[in-house]
XYZ file of N, CA, C and O in Angstrom:
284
model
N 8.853 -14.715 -12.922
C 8.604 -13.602 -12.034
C 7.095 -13.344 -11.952
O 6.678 -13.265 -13.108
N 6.189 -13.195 -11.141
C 5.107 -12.797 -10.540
C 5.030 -11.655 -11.901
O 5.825 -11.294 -12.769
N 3.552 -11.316 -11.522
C 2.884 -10.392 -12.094
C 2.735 -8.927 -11.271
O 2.821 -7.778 -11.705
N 2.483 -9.414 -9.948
C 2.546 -8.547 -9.069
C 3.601 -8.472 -8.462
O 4.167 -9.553 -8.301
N 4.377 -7.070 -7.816
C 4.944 -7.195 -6.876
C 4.828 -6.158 -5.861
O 4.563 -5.016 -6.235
N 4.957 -6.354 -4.904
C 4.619 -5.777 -3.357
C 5.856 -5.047 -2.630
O 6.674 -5.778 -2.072
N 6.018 -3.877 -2.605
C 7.423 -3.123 -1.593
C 6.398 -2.669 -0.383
O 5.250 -2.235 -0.299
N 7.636 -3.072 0.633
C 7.490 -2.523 1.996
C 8.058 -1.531 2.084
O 9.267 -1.759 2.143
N 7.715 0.013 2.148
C 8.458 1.098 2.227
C 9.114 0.604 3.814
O 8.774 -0.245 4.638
N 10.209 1.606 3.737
C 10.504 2.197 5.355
C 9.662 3.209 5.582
O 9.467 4.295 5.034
N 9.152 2.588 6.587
C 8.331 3.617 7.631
C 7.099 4.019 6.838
O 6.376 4.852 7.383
N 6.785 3.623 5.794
C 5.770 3.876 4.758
C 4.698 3.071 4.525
O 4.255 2.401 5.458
N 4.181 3.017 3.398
C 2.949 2.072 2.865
C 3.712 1.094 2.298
O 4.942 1.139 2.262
N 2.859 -0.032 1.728
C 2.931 -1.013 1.134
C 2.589 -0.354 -0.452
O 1.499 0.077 -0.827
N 4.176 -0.437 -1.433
C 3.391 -0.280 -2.727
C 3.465 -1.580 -3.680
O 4.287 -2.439 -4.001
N 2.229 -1.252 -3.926
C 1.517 -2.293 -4.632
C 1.375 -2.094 -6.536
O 0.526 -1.386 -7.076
N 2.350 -2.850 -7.210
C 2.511 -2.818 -8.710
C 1.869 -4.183 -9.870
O 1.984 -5.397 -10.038
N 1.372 -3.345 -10.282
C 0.747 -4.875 -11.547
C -0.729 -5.062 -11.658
O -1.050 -3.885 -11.828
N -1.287 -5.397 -11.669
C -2.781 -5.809 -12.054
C -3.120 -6.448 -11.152
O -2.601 -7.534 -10.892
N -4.472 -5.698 -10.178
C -4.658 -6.339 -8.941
C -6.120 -6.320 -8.950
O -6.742 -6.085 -9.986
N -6.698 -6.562 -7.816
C -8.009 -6.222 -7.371
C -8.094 -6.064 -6.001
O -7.328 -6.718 -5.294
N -8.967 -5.239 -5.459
C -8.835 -4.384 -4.052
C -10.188 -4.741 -3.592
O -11.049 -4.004 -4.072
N -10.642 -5.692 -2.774
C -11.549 -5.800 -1.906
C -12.143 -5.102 -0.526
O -11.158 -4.593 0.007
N -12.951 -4.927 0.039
C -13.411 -4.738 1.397
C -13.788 -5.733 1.982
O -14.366 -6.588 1.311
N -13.576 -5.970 3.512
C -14.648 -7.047 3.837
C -15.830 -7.689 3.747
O -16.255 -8.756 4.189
N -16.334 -6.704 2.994
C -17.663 -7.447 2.635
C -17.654 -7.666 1.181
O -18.622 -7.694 0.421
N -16.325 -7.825 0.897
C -16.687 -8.029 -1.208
C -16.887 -7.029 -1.747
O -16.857 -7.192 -2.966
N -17.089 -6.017 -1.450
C -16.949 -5.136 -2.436
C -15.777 -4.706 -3.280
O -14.740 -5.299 -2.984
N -15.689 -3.935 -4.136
C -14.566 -3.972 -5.210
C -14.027 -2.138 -4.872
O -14.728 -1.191 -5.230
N -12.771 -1.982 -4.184
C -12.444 -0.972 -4.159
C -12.300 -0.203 -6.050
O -11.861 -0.989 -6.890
N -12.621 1.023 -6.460
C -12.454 1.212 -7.847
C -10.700 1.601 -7.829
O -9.954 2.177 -7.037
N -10.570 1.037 -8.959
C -8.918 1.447 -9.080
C -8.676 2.019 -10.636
O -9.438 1.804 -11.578
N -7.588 2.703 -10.680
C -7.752 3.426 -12.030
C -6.658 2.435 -12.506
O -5.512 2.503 -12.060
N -7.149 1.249 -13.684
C -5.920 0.830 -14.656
C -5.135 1.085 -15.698
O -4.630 0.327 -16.526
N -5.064 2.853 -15.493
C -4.113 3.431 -16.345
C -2.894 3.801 -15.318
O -1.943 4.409 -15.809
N -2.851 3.442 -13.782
C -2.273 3.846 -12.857
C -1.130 2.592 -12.757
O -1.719 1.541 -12.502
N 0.547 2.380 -12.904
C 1.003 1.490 -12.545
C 1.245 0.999 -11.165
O 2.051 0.081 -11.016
N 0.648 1.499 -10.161
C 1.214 1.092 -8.895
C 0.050 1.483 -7.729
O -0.550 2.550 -7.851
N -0.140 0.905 -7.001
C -1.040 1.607 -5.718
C -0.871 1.985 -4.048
O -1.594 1.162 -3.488
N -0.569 2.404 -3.549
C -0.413 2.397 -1.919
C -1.075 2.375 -1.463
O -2.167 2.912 -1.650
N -0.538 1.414 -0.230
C -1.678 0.796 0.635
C -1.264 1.400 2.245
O -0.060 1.422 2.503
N -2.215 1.875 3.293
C -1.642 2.098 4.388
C -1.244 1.312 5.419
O -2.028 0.430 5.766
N -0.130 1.430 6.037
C 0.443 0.651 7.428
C 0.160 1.369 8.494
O 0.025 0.777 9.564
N -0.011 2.983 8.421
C -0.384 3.720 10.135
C -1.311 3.663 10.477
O -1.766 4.028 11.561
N -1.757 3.223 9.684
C -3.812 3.256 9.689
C -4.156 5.130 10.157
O -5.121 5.581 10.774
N -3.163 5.737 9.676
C -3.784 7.243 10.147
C -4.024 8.314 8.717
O -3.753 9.492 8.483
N -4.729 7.107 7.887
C -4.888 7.786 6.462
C -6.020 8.120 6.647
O -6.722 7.437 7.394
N -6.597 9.414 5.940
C -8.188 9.506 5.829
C -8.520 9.369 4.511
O -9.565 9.810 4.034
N -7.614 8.731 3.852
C -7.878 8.049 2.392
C -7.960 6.240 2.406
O -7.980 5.479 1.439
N -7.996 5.929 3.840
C -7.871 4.387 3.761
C -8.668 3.513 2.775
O -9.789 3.915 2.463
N -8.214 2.366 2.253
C -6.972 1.483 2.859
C -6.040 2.114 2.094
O -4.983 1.493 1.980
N -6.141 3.556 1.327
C -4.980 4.209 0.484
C -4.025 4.405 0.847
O -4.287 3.998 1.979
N -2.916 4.730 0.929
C -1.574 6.004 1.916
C -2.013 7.175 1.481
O -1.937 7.365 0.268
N -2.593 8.271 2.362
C -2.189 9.838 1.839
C -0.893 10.763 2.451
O -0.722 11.977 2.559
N -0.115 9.637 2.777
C 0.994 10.189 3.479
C 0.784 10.305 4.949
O 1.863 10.110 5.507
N -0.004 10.502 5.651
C -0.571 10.591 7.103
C 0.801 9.955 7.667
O 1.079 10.383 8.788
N 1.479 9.269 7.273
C 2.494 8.457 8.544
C 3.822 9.238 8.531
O 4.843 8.846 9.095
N 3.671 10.710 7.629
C 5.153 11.550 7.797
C 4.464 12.544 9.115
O 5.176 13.407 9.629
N 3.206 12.354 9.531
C 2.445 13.199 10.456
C 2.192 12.747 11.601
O 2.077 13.507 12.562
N 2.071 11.533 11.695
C 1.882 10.774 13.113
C 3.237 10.071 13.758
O 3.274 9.884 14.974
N 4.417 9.664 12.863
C 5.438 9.910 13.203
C 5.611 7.968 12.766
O 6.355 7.269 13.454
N 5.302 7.737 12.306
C 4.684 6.152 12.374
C 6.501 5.210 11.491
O 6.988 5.429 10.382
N 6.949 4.309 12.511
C 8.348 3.933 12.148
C 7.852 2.539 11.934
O 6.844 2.097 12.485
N 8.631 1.847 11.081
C 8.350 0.656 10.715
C 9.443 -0.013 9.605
O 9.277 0.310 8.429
N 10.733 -1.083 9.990
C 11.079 -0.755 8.804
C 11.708 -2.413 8.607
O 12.803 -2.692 9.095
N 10.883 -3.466 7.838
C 10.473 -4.800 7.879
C 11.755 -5.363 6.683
O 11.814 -4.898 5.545
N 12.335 -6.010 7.003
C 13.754 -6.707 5.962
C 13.144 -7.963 5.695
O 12.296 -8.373 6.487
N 13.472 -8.674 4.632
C 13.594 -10.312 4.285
C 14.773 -10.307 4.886
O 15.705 -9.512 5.012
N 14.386 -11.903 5.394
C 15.624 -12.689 5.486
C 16.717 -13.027 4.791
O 16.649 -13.746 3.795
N 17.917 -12.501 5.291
C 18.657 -12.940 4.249
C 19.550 -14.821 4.455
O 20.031 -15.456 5.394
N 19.335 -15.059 2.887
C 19.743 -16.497 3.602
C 21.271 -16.356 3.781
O 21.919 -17.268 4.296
């Protein structure tokens, strides 16, 4: 099993669990707290905590709701 693993909320962020590292486009190192087990990431892009979730997508109304394939 991976180290990391990645949930697609419904209609939510991407949460993000395990020991990671958080870049910007230009390389920089987002700071992350590693006493924290998990992180959210935004999908509405209507966070003013980006690339965080501050919840913004129960406010803009933002639907999204992505399945694996099942074989």
């Amino acid at each position: 099993m991976a180290d990391v693993k990645i949930t697609v909320r419904k209609n939510g962020s991407l949460k993000i669990e395990g020991p990671i590292e958080l870049y910007d486009a230009d390389g920089n190192a987002f700071p992350l707290d590693p006493s924290k087990p998990a992180i959210a990431l935004c999908r509405c892009g209507a966070s003013k905590n980006a690339p965080f979730c501050d919840g913004a997508h129960k406010e803009c109304e933002f639907t999204s709701e992505v399945k694996a394939p099942v074989a």
